[in-house]
Short mmCIF file of C-alpha atoms in Angstrom, two decimals:
data_model
loop_
_atom_site.label_atom_id
_atom_site.label_comp_id
_atom_site.label_asym_id
_atom_site.label_seq_id
_atom_site.Cartn_x
_atom_site.Cartn_y
_atom_site.Cartn_z
CA MET A 1 -0.06 0.02 -0.23
CA ASP A 2 2.68 2.40 0.73
CA ASP A 3 4.27 1.68 -2.31
CA PHE A 4 1.46 2.54 -4.03
CA GLY A 5 0.87 5.66 -2.35
CA GLU A 6 4.37 6.53 -3.22
CA ALA A 7 3.86 6.20 -6.56
CA ILE A 8 0.74 7.94 -6.72
CA GLY A 9 2.55 10.64 -5.79
CA ALA A 10 5.49 10.41 -7.37
CA ALA A 11 3.02 10.66 -10.73
CA PHE A 12 1.47 13.34 -9.44
CA HIS A 13 4.93 15.44 -8.02
CA LEU A 14 6.70 14.29 -11.39
CA LEU A 15 3.69 15.93 -13.32
CA PHE A 16 2.93 18.45 -12.15
CA THR A 17 6.42 19.70 -11.66
CA LEU A 18 6.50 19.03 -15.49
CA ASP A 19 9.76 17.11 -15.33
CA ASP A 20 11.77 17.46 -18.10
CA GLN A 21 13.06 13.98 -18.52
CA LEU A 22 9.41 12.86 -18.10
CA MET A 23 7.67 14.93 -20.72
CA GLU A 24 10.64 14.18 -22.96
CA ILE A 25 10.06 10.33 -22.82
CA VAL A 26 6.64 10.82 -23.14
CA GLY A 27 6.93 12.81 -26.26
CA LEU A 28 8.86 10.31 -27.46
CA SER A 29 6.35 7.28 -26.62
CA LEU A 30 4.14 9.30 -28.24
CA GLN A 31 6.01 9.83 -31.22
CA VAL A 32 6.88 6.48 -32.40
CA SER A 33 3.46 4.65 -30.97
CA LEU A 34 1.66 7.15 -33.63
CA ILE A 35 3.95 7.11 -36.59
CA ALA A 36 4.33 3.46 -35.28
CA VAL A 37 0.41 3.35 -35.70
CA LEU A 38 0.16 6.22 -39.01
CA ILE A 39 2.43 3.37 -40.73
CA ALA A 40 0.83 0.96 -39.68
CA CYS A 41 -2.71 1.71 -40.61
CA LEU A 42 -1.69 2.65 -44.08
CA ILE A 43 -0.47 -0.59 -44.70
CA GLY A 44 -3.18 -2.32 -42.97
CA LEU A 45 -6.02 -0.50 -43.77
CA PRO A 46 -5.59 -1.56 -47.47
CA LEU A 47 -4.19 -4.90 -46.87
CA GLY A 48 -7.61 -6.35 -44.69
CA ALA A 49 -9.76 -4.50 -47.24
CA ALA A 50 -8.21 -6.37 -49.97
CA ILE A 51 -8.60 -10.10 -48.28
CA ALA A 52 -11.94 -9.34 -47.55
CA LEU A 53 -12.61 -8.18 -51.42
CA PHE A 54 -10.56 -10.15 -53.25
CA ARG A 55 -10.77 -13.92 -54.42
CA PHE A 56 -7.44 -15.65 -54.77
CA PRO A 57 -6.12 -18.51 -54.54
CA GLY A 58 -5.11 -18.59 -50.49
CA ARG A 59 -7.02 -16.03 -49.24
CA LYS A 60 -8.57 -17.94 -46.56
CA PHE A 61 -4.44 -19.46 -45.66
CA PHE A 62 -4.14 -15.11 -45.36
CA ALA A 63 -6.66 -14.44 -43.28
CA ILE A 64 -6.28 -17.55 -40.80
CA LEU A 65 -2.58 -16.09 -40.75
CA LEU A 66 -3.20 -12.82 -40.43
CA ASN A 67 -4.82 -13.93 -37.28
CA ALA A 68 -2.36 -15.90 -35.49
CA LEU A 69 0.40 -13.01 -36.28
CA MET A 70 -1.77 -10.62 -34.40
CA GLY A 71 -0.59 -12.73 -30.94
CA LEU A 72 3.42 -11.97 -32.30
CA PRO A 73 5.71 -12.35 -29.70
CA PRO A 74 7.50 -8.75 -29.54
CA VAL A 75 10.62 -10.24 -28.68
CA VAL A 76 10.88 -11.99 -31.47
CA VAL A 77 9.34 -9.72 -33.85
CA GLY A 78 12.32 -7.28 -31.84
CA LEU A 79 15.33 -10.37 -32.29
CA ILE A 80 14.60 -10.20 -35.86
CA VAL A 81 13.94 -6.52 -36.46
CA TYR A 82 17.61 -6.60 -34.55
CA LEU A 83 19.34 -9.04 -37.14
CA ALA A 84 17.68 -7.07 -39.99
CA LEU A 85 19.25 -4.08 -38.97
CA SER A 86 22.29 -5.06 -37.22
CA ARG A 87 25.57 -4.13 -38.72
CA SER A 88 25.61 -7.60 -40.08
CA GLY A 89 22.21 -7.68 -41.32
CA PRO A 90 20.35 -6.41 -44.79
CA PHE A 91 19.91 -2.85 -43.24
CA GLY A 92 22.76 -2.46 -40.81
CA VAL A 93 23.82 -0.19 -43.87
CA PHE A 94 21.67 2.62 -43.16
CA GLY A 95 22.78 2.62 -39.21
CA LEU A 96 18.79 2.42 -37.42
CA LEU A 97 19.41 -0.14 -35.22
CA TYR A 98 19.10 2.03 -31.46
CA THR A 99 17.03 4.61 -33.05
CA PRO A 100 13.63 5.39 -32.49
CA ALA A 101 12.94 4.37 -36.23
CA ALA A 102 14.17 1.12 -35.38
CA MET A 103 11.63 1.52 -32.35
CA ILE A 104 8.95 2.02 -35.04
CA ILE A 105 9.66 -0.40 -37.25
CA ALA A 106 9.15 -3.16 -34.97
CA GLN A 107 5.83 -1.71 -33.43
CA VAL A 108 4.60 -1.44 -37.49
CA ILE A 109 5.21 -5.45 -37.72
CA LEU A 110 3.79 -5.58 -34.67
CA ILE A 111 0.57 -3.86 -35.68
CA VAL A 112 0.14 -4.41 -38.88
CA PRO A 113 -1.29 -7.37 -38.94
CA ILE A 114 -3.59 -6.43 -36.04
CA ILE A 115 -5.15 -3.49 -37.45
CA ALA A 116 -5.68 -5.89 -41.64
CA ALA A 117 -6.96 -8.37 -39.37
CA LEU A 118 -10.37 -6.24 -37.88
CA THR A 119 -9.62 -4.38 -40.84
CA ARG A 120 -10.78 -7.43 -43.17
CA GLN A 121 -13.42 -8.70 -40.97
CA VAL A 122 -15.20 -5.63 -41.13
CA ILE A 123 -14.62 -4.40 -44.60
CA GLU A 124 -16.15 -8.35 -44.87
CA ASP A 125 -19.13 -7.36 -42.89
CA LEU A 126 -19.91 -4.68 -44.63
CA TRP A 127 -19.10 -5.36 -48.68
CA LEU A 128 -22.06 -8.34 -47.70
CA GLU A 129 -24.57 -4.93 -47.18
CA TYR A 130 -23.15 -2.23 -50.18
CA GLU A 131 -21.72 -5.50 -52.65
CA ASP A 132 -24.51 -5.34 -54.83
CA GLN A 133 -25.20 -0.88 -54.71
CA LEU A 134 -21.52 -0.10 -55.29
CA ARG A 135 -21.66 -3.44 -58.82
CA SER A 136 -25.04 -1.51 -59.66
CA LEU A 137 -23.18 2.33 -58.87
CA GLY A 138 -20.10 1.10 -61.35
CA ALA A 139 -17.44 0.05 -58.64
CA ASN A 140 -15.35 -3.14 -58.69
CA SER A 141 -13.78 -4.35 -55.69
CA THR A 142 -10.59 -2.56 -56.11
CA ARG A 143 -12.66 0.85 -56.45
CA ALA A 144 -14.38 -0.47 -53.82
CA ILE A 145 -11.88 -0.76 -51.25
CA PRO A 146 -11.73 3.06 -50.51
CA THR A 147 -15.49 3.43 -50.09
CA LEU A 148 -16.23 0.78 -47.92
CA LEU A 149 -12.62 2.09 -45.69
CA TRP A 150 -14.61 5.54 -45.49
CA ASP A 151 -17.77 3.95 -45.20
CA GLY A 152 -16.96 1.92 -42.66
CA ARG A 153 -14.78 4.44 -40.71
CA PHE A 154 -16.67 4.54 -36.72
CA SER A 155 -15.76 0.75 -37.17
CA LEU A 156 -12.17 1.04 -38.09
CA ILE A 157 -11.35 3.51 -35.34
CA THR A 158 -11.52 0.15 -33.15
CA ALA A 159 -9.03 -1.50 -35.14
CA VAL A 160 -6.76 1.13 -34.89
CA LEU A 161 -7.05 2.04 -31.53
CA ALA A 162 -6.36 -1.81 -30.78
CA GLY A 163 -2.73 -1.21 -32.58
CA PHE A 164 -2.28 2.56 -30.50
CA GLY A 165 -3.06 0.48 -27.31
CA ARG A 166 -0.65 -2.57 -28.58
CA ALA A 167 1.58 -0.22 -29.41
CA SER A 168 1.93 2.35 -26.08
CA ALA A 169 1.73 -1.41 -24.24
CA GLU A 170 5.56 -3.06 -25.81
CA VAL A 171 8.16 -3.19 -24.33
CA GLY A 172 10.06 -6.68 -25.34
CA ALA A 173 10.91 -4.88 -29.00
CA VAL A 174 11.27 -1.24 -28.52
CA MET A 175 13.91 -2.86 -25.48
CA ILE A 176 15.76 -4.61 -28.06
CA VAL A 177 15.82 -2.80 -30.97
CA GLY A 178 16.60 0.92 -28.96
CA GLY A 179 18.08 -0.13 -26.58
CA ASN A 180 16.58 2.05 -23.58
CA ILE A 181 19.39 4.79 -24.46
CA ASP A 182 18.70 8.17 -21.78
CA HIS A 183 17.25 10.91 -24.27
CA VAL A 184 17.25 8.97 -27.76
CA THR A 185 15.11 5.82 -27.23
CA ARG A 186 13.79 5.52 -23.74
CA VAL A 187 10.20 5.65 -23.67
CA MET A 188 7.52 4.89 -20.88
CA THR A 189 7.67 1.03 -21.12
CA THR A 190 11.29 1.14 -21.47
CA ALA A 191 12.09 3.48 -18.23
CA ILE A 192 9.61 1.78 -16.70
CA ALA A 193 10.99 -1.72 -16.91
CA LEU A 194 14.73 0.38 -15.89
CA GLU A 195 12.75 1.79 -12.85
CA VAL A 196 11.17 -1.84 -11.38
CA SER A 197 15.25 -3.12 -12.21
CA LYS A 198 16.82 -0.37 -10.05
CA GLY A 199 14.77 -0.83 -7.40
CA ASP A 200 12.76 2.99 -7.73
CA LEU A 201 8.69 0.52 -7.70
CA ALA A 202 7.04 3.93 -6.69
CA LEU A 203 8.69 5.95 -9.75
CA ALA A 204 8.15 2.70 -11.71
CA LEU A 205 3.90 2.75 -10.79
CA GLY A 206 4.44 6.05 -11.02
CA LEU A 207 5.16 6.33 -14.85
CA GLY A 208 2.92 3.39 -15.02
CA ILE A 209 0.15 5.58 -13.69
CA ILE A 210 1.20 8.10 -16.44
CA LEU A 211 1.16 5.78 -19.44
CA LEU A 212 -2.49 4.27 -18.59
CA CYS A 213 -3.99 8.03 -17.85
CA LEU A 214 -1.97 8.37 -21.91
CA SER A 215 -3.53 5.90 -22.54
CA LEU A 216 -6.80 6.79 -21.65
CA THR A 217 -6.93 10.25 -22.90
CA VAL A 218 -6.32 9.58 -26.29
CA ASN A 219 -9.15 6.46 -26.52
CA GLY A 220 -11.54 8.90 -24.28
CA ALA A 221 -10.83 11.36 -27.59
CA VAL A 222 -10.94 9.30 -29.67
CA TYR A 223 -14.15 7.57 -29.16
CA ALA A 224 -15.80 10.96 -28.45
CA ILE A 225 -14.77 12.13 -32.11
CA LYS A 226 -16.10 8.88 -32.82
CA GLU A 227 -19.43 8.93 -30.79
CA THR A 228 -19.87 12.67 -32.59
CA ALA A 229 -19.14 11.79 -35.65
CA GLN A 230 -21.66 8.84 -35.72
CA ARG A 231 -24.13 10.77 -34.62
CA ARG A 232 -24.05 13.16 -36.94
CA HIS A 233 -23.71 10.65 -40.04
CA ALA A 234 -25.80 7.46 -38.31
CA MET B 1 -17.06 10.88 -85.01
CA ASN B 2 -18.83 6.88 -84.10
CA GLU B 3 -22.56 7.64 -82.10
CA PRO B 4 -21.64 6.10 -78.84
CA LEU B 5 -23.50 2.50 -79.19
CA PRO B 6 -27.48 1.71 -77.86
CA LEU B 7 -27.49 -0.69 -75.43
CA LEU B 8 -30.47 -1.79 -75.99
CA PRO B 9 -31.62 -4.62 -76.82
CA LEU B 10 -31.58 -6.77 -74.29
CA THR B 11 -31.94 -10.53 -74.96
CA LEU B 12 -32.12 -13.01 -72.62
CA LYS B 13 -31.28 -16.39 -74.26
CA ASP B 14 -32.33 -20.09 -71.97
CA VAL B 15 -31.23 -18.63 -68.84
CA SER B 16 -31.20 -20.48 -65.62
CA PHE B 17 -29.53 -19.66 -62.40
CA GLU B 18 -29.96 -21.60 -58.88
CA ALA B 19 -28.80 -21.48 -55.54
CA GLY B 20 -28.95 -23.73 -52.93
CA GLY B 21 -29.65 -26.66 -55.42
CA LYS B 22 -33.14 -24.76 -56.33
CA ARG B 23 -33.48 -23.73 -59.28
CA LEU B 24 -35.08 -20.09 -58.62
CA ILE B 25 -34.82 -19.09 -63.16
CA LYS B 26 -35.75 -21.39 -65.45
CA ASP B 27 -35.76 -21.04 -69.12
CA LEU B 28 -36.07 -17.71 -68.89
CA ASN B 29 -36.10 -15.87 -72.97
CA CYS B 30 -37.37 -12.48 -73.25
CA CYS B 31 -35.98 -9.13 -74.95
CA PHE B 32 -35.97 -5.71 -73.89
CA GLU B 33 -36.35 -2.96 -76.52
CA ALA B 34 -36.08 0.98 -75.78
CA GLY B 35 -39.38 2.36 -75.38
CA PRO B 36 -42.13 1.18 -72.87
CA ARG B 37 -41.78 0.78 -69.07
CA THR B 38 -41.99 -3.06 -68.21
CA VAL B 39 -43.33 -3.90 -64.72
CA ILE B 40 -42.96 -7.37 -64.00
CA ILE B 41 -45.11 -9.14 -61.11
CA GLY B 42 -45.66 -12.42 -59.55
CA PRO B 43 -45.96 -13.30 -55.57
CA ASN B 44 -43.36 -13.66 -53.73
CA GLY B 45 -40.68 -15.98 -54.35
CA ALA B 46 -41.58 -16.06 -58.43
CA GLY B 47 -37.54 -14.59 -58.79
CA LYS B 48 -38.34 -11.01 -59.58
CA SER B 49 -35.66 -9.13 -58.11
CA LEU B 50 -33.00 -11.80 -59.04
CA PHE B 51 -34.34 -11.33 -62.34
CA LEU B 52 -33.52 -8.09 -62.24
CA LYS B 53 -29.93 -8.94 -60.17
CA LEU B 54 -29.23 -11.47 -63.64
CA CYS B 55 -29.88 -9.27 -66.28
CA HIS B 56 -28.60 -6.08 -63.76
CA GLY B 57 -25.39 -8.31 -64.48
CA LEU B 58 -25.37 -8.12 -59.70
CA VAL B 59 -25.47 -12.16 -60.76
CA PRO B 60 -24.48 -14.32 -63.42
CA PRO B 61 -26.88 -16.96 -64.38
CA LEU B 62 -26.02 -20.45 -64.37
CA GLU B 63 -27.31 -21.58 -67.89
CA GLY B 64 -27.96 -19.33 -70.96
CA GLN B 65 -27.25 -16.44 -71.88
CA ILE B 66 -27.72 -12.58 -71.21
CA THR B 67 -26.39 -10.31 -74.39
CA TRP B 68 -26.45 -6.62 -74.28
CA ASN B 69 -25.90 -4.35 -77.91
CA ASP B 70 -24.00 -2.99 -76.48
CA SER B 71 -21.60 -6.41 -75.61
CA ASN B 72 -18.59 -4.38 -73.55
CA GLU B 73 -19.04 -5.28 -70.23
CA ILE B 74 -17.26 -1.18 -68.55
CA SER B 75 -19.94 0.69 -71.36
CA SER B 76 -22.63 -1.17 -70.71
CA ARG B 77 -22.84 -1.35 -66.93
CA PHE B 78 -22.28 2.40 -67.17
CA LYS B 79 -24.99 2.67 -68.99
CA GLN B 80 -28.13 0.57 -66.84
CA ALA B 81 -28.66 1.98 -63.16
CA MET B 82 -30.68 0.00 -60.09
CA VAL B 83 -32.65 1.61 -57.47
CA PHE B 84 -33.15 -1.08 -55.50
CA GLN B 85 -36.39 -1.79 -53.10
CA ARG B 86 -34.06 -0.93 -50.20
CA PRO B 87 -31.30 1.44 -51.51
CA ILE B 88 -27.79 1.40 -49.69
CA MET B 89 -26.74 4.89 -48.50
CA LEU B 90 -23.33 5.82 -48.66
CA ARG B 91 -21.87 7.44 -45.14
CA ARG B 92 -22.08 10.79 -46.95
CA SER B 93 -23.61 13.95 -47.28
CA VAL B 94 -27.24 13.68 -50.06
CA SER B 95 -24.75 15.31 -52.78
CA ALA B 96 -21.73 13.70 -52.20
CA ASN B 97 -24.45 10.05 -52.69
CA ILE B 98 -24.73 11.38 -56.10
CA HIS B 99 -20.95 12.50 -57.08
CA TYR B 100 -19.93 9.17 -56.18
CA PRO B 101 -21.34 7.39 -59.51
CA LEU B 102 -19.84 10.06 -61.25
CA LYS B 103 -17.04 10.11 -60.25
CA LEU B 104 -16.61 6.26 -60.67
CA ARG B 105 -17.75 7.22 -64.63
CA GLY B 106 -14.51 9.79 -64.94
CA ILE B 107 -17.20 12.86 -65.39
CA LEU B 108 -15.41 15.92 -65.02
CA LYS B 109 -16.03 17.61 -61.34
CA ARG B 110 -17.58 20.33 -63.22
CA ASP B 111 -19.75 18.49 -64.95
CA ARG B 112 -19.91 16.43 -61.89
CA ILE B 113 -21.39 19.55 -59.74
CA SER B 114 -24.19 20.36 -62.27
CA LEU B 115 -25.81 17.17 -62.24
CA THR B 116 -25.83 16.56 -59.09
CA GLU B 117 -27.86 19.87 -58.56
CA GLU B 118 -30.06 18.87 -61.25
CA ALA B 119 -31.17 16.26 -59.45
CA LEU B 120 -31.49 16.99 -56.16
CA SER B 121 -33.78 19.74 -57.49
CA ARG B 122 -35.28 17.25 -59.31
CA ALA B 123 -36.12 15.01 -56.84
CA GLY B 124 -36.67 18.20 -54.73
CA LEU B 125 -33.81 17.04 -51.69
CA GLY B 126 -31.42 20.21 -52.71
CA ARG B 127 -32.35 21.71 -49.54
CA LEU B 128 -30.76 18.25 -47.63
CA ARG B 129 -27.97 18.55 -49.77
CA GLU B 130 -25.13 19.10 -47.31
CA HIS B 131 -27.20 16.29 -44.76
CA PRO B 132 -25.98 12.66 -44.34
CA ALA B 133 -27.78 10.59 -46.68
CA ARG B 134 -28.35 7.79 -43.51
CA VAL B 135 -30.54 9.82 -41.55
CA LEU B 136 -32.95 11.08 -44.19
CA SER B 137 -36.50 9.13 -43.69
CA VAL B 138 -36.80 5.47 -45.69
CA GLY B 139 -38.98 8.04 -48.49
CA GLU B 140 -36.41 10.85 -48.35
CA GLN B 141 -33.01 8.37 -49.36
CA GLN B 142 -35.70 6.40 -51.87
CA LYS B 143 -36.30 9.78 -53.63
CA LEU B 144 -32.26 9.64 -53.63
CA ALA B 145 -31.35 6.69 -55.32
CA LEU B 146 -33.57 7.72 -57.86
CA ALA B 147 -31.85 11.11 -57.94
CA ARG B 148 -28.52 9.72 -58.57
CA ALA B 149 -29.36 6.89 -60.75
CA TRP B 150 -31.03 9.92 -62.35
CA ALA B 151 -28.29 11.90 -62.52
CA LEU B 152 -26.34 9.14 -64.51
CA LYS B 153 -28.78 9.19 -67.83
CA PRO B 154 -29.25 5.38 -67.44
CA GLN B 155 -30.59 4.32 -70.32
CA VAL B 156 -31.51 1.29 -68.67
CA LEU B 157 -33.42 1.73 -65.57
CA PHE B 158 -34.20 -0.96 -62.94
CA LEU B 159 -36.01 -0.40 -60.31
CA ASP B 160 -36.50 -3.69 -57.22
CA GLU B 161 -40.39 -2.42 -55.92
CA PRO B 162 -38.40 1.17 -54.94
CA THR B 163 -41.78 2.20 -53.33
CA ALA B 164 -42.50 -1.63 -50.65
CA SER B 165 -42.26 0.43 -47.88
CA LEU B 166 -43.64 4.32 -48.94
CA ASP B 167 -46.67 5.76 -47.64
CA PRO B 168 -48.81 6.53 -50.36
CA ALA B 169 -47.63 10.25 -50.66
CA ALA B 170 -43.65 9.53 -50.76
CA THR B 171 -44.85 6.50 -53.58
CA HIS B 172 -46.68 9.12 -55.52
CA ALA B 173 -42.93 11.51 -55.52
CA VAL B 174 -41.27 8.66 -56.58
CA GLU B 175 -43.42 7.44 -58.87
CA GLU B 176 -43.20 10.84 -60.50
CA LEU B 177 -39.76 10.20 -60.51
CA ILE B 178 -39.70 7.20 -62.28
CA ASP B 179 -41.73 8.66 -65.16
CA ALA B 180 -39.79 11.59 -65.85
CA ILE B 181 -36.57 9.36 -65.58
CA HIS B 182 -38.68 7.63 -68.56
CA LYS B 183 -39.77 10.67 -70.38
CA GLN B 184 -35.62 11.54 -70.22
CA GLY B 185 -35.68 8.40 -72.53
CA ALA B 186 -34.46 5.55 -70.15
CA LYS B 187 -36.22 1.76 -70.35
CA VAL B 188 -37.73 1.22 -67.31
CA ILE B 189 -37.82 -2.17 -65.45
CA MET B 190 -39.25 -2.68 -62.74
CA THR B 191 -40.81 -4.77 -60.11
CA THR B 192 -43.88 -4.91 -58.06
CA HIS B 193 -46.37 -6.42 -55.72
CA ASP B 194 -48.50 -3.31 -55.93
CA LEU B 195 -51.19 -4.24 -59.28
CA SER B 196 -52.51 -0.89 -58.90
CA GLN B 197 -48.93 0.48 -59.08
CA ALA B 198 -48.30 -1.86 -62.28
CA LYS B 199 -51.36 -0.05 -64.31
CA ARG B 200 -50.27 2.98 -63.16
CA ILE B 201 -46.64 2.58 -64.78
CA ALA B 202 -46.51 -0.72 -66.76
CA ASP B 203 -46.59 -0.26 -70.74
CA GLU B 204 -45.59 -4.07 -70.69
CA ILE B 205 -46.39 -6.63 -67.53
CA LEU B 206 -43.37 -9.96 -67.18
CA PHE B 207 -45.71 -12.37 -64.71
CA LEU B 208 -43.62 -14.19 -63.50
CA PHE B 209 -44.51 -17.34 -60.87
CA ARG B 210 -41.91 -20.01 -59.59
CA GLY B 211 -38.89 -18.64 -61.80
CA ARG B 212 -40.99 -19.23 -65.13
CA LEU B 213 -42.40 -16.30 -67.49
CA LEU B 214 -45.30 -17.23 -68.08
CA GLU B 215 -47.31 -14.62 -69.94
CA ARG B 216 -46.02 -11.20 -71.40
CA ALA B 217 -48.63 -8.64 -72.57
CA PRO B 218 -49.53 -4.99 -73.24
CA VAL B 219 -50.96 -3.29 -69.59
CA GLU B 220 -54.55 -3.38 -71.33
CA ARG B 221 -54.56 -6.90 -72.12
CA PHE B 222 -52.65 -8.52 -69.02
CA PHE B 223 -55.72 -7.43 -66.68
CA ARG B 224 -58.47 -7.42 -69.14
CA GLN B 225 -57.91 -11.04 -70.29
CA PRO B 226 -54.64 -12.43 -68.86
CA GLU B 227 -54.04 -16.01 -70.77
CA ASN B 228 -52.41 -17.43 -68.34
CA ASP B 229 -54.29 -19.53 -65.81
CA LEU B 230 -51.90 -18.67 -62.58
CA ALA B 231 -51.96 -14.96 -64.19
CA GLN B 232 -56.07 -14.83 -64.53
CA ALA B 233 -56.14 -15.83 -60.39
CA PHE B 234 -53.24 -13.45 -59.45
CA VAL B 235 -54.61 -10.44 -61.36
CA LYS B 236 -58.32 -11.55 -59.02
CA GLY B 237 -56.17 -11.39 -55.52
CA GLU B 238 -56.64 -15.60 -56.02
CA LEU B 239 -53.97 -17.19 -53.12
CA LEU B 240 -51.87 -19.08 -56.66
CA TRP B 241 -49.86 -21.24 -53.75
CA TRP B 242 -53.88 -22.67 -52.99
CA ARG B 243 -54.22 -22.97 -56.71
CA LEU B 244 -51.11 -24.27 -57.20
CA GLY B 245 -51.58 -26.97 -54.43
CA LYS B 246 -55.02 -27.67 -56.09
CA ALA B 247 -53.53 -28.77 -59.11
CA ASN B 248 -51.03 -30.66 -57.71
CA ARG B 249 -53.25 -32.57 -55.77
CA LYS B 250 -55.25 -32.85 -58.89
CA ASN B 251 -51.90 -34.46 -60.67
CA GLN B 252 -51.15 -36.64 -57.77
CA ARG B 253 -54.79 -38.37 -58.23
CA LYS B 254 -53.67 -38.63 -61.44
CA ARG B 255 -50.94 -40.42 -61.29
CA ASP B 256 -52.01 -42.35 -58.74
CA GLY B 257 -55.04 -43.49 -61.30
CA ASP B 258 -53.05 -44.05 -63.57
CA LYS B 259 -50.22 -47.04 -61.62
#
């Protein structure tokens, strides 16, 4: 209980004093996660929609694969990205290891299957309702993809939020490829892991509370926007 | 410069369709020329909606051929429009719903705007142009679906029970729009359950029963003196399943007697 009280105290202290280091960590965490989610959306949304709409051999296999990849172990992804970006790896020449870019790459790999798999389900359901009308209006499957993504935007927000949740809570992969370097690649989750290993549980819990609050704020804001827009467009 | 190829005539030759092991359309043969408004009637399960979907290319026939005079698949698709019993409105504004198929056809933005305005004004939806389409009433949505079809300037307009869930006032407004689209030069092919509406709208009637085309006649003759006995019963408002049941039982007794 003492730890918990101290944790809340530490969290408030960090927040109200606008601790520079904390702000830097929060900023980097948001930056990495949001960029990763944005890139994953650009890949995952059309990929999920394409698997939902196009008929091709192995389509069911891809759908199952996507669902399975939703549970990709972050440490394994971190290791693969580490090997790919390390000096002897195929992309070592770019010198990305232990940079925020490496963390973004690892998070994108983790999030794409989540966004794509949830998108596939949403678009498949929507296609059942829209197919005759869209084909009658002259849209083929390719033209239907952006239409359905736009019309399914309120449902797809959940997919994007699931991706953001995974990205912001992820620690294993970013620890391996980012290295948790102070002022360079330290994010909320790796900072929490570090404080735990140092035995400063109160600060770790404090950081955890801030991370939870951040996640709640982002989710709450997106939910409010979704509800308002959905009421407007039905 | 070449004249654009007219879409019609539409020819159906020995067309059959099957789903779940049940033959829903059976050996259908007919031809549609430009001009007269065709209304397809028949009881539930006759295959009316399926017939329209086959003609419109939304489902492929199991057997037989459906051919348009304009054999180019894309150009023939763009010369048709269909309004469904329950039209799907895109989650965007009323005017954007009309813009959408025009954009698919590669129509320039300034032409899209003028066509949209013309269609909205003709359908009496001008004041709702910026409203989200999905919050319109059912009647307004159906008018919007017709306005969307209107803007496409189709050569053939398929209508699948477009007034099935509308009140008399909305039905009247929709019928006026259908008439206006027909006067614009579109061939109207429509299904309905409403015999009074069929009399009001049709120039010719197709009577479908259990996937078969049993009679095709000009509207006056069809309602005055249909040739087919099931069509006669349908026009009189008799329950066809009961008549068919009697006929089946009679045939069964005959078969039993033969044994």
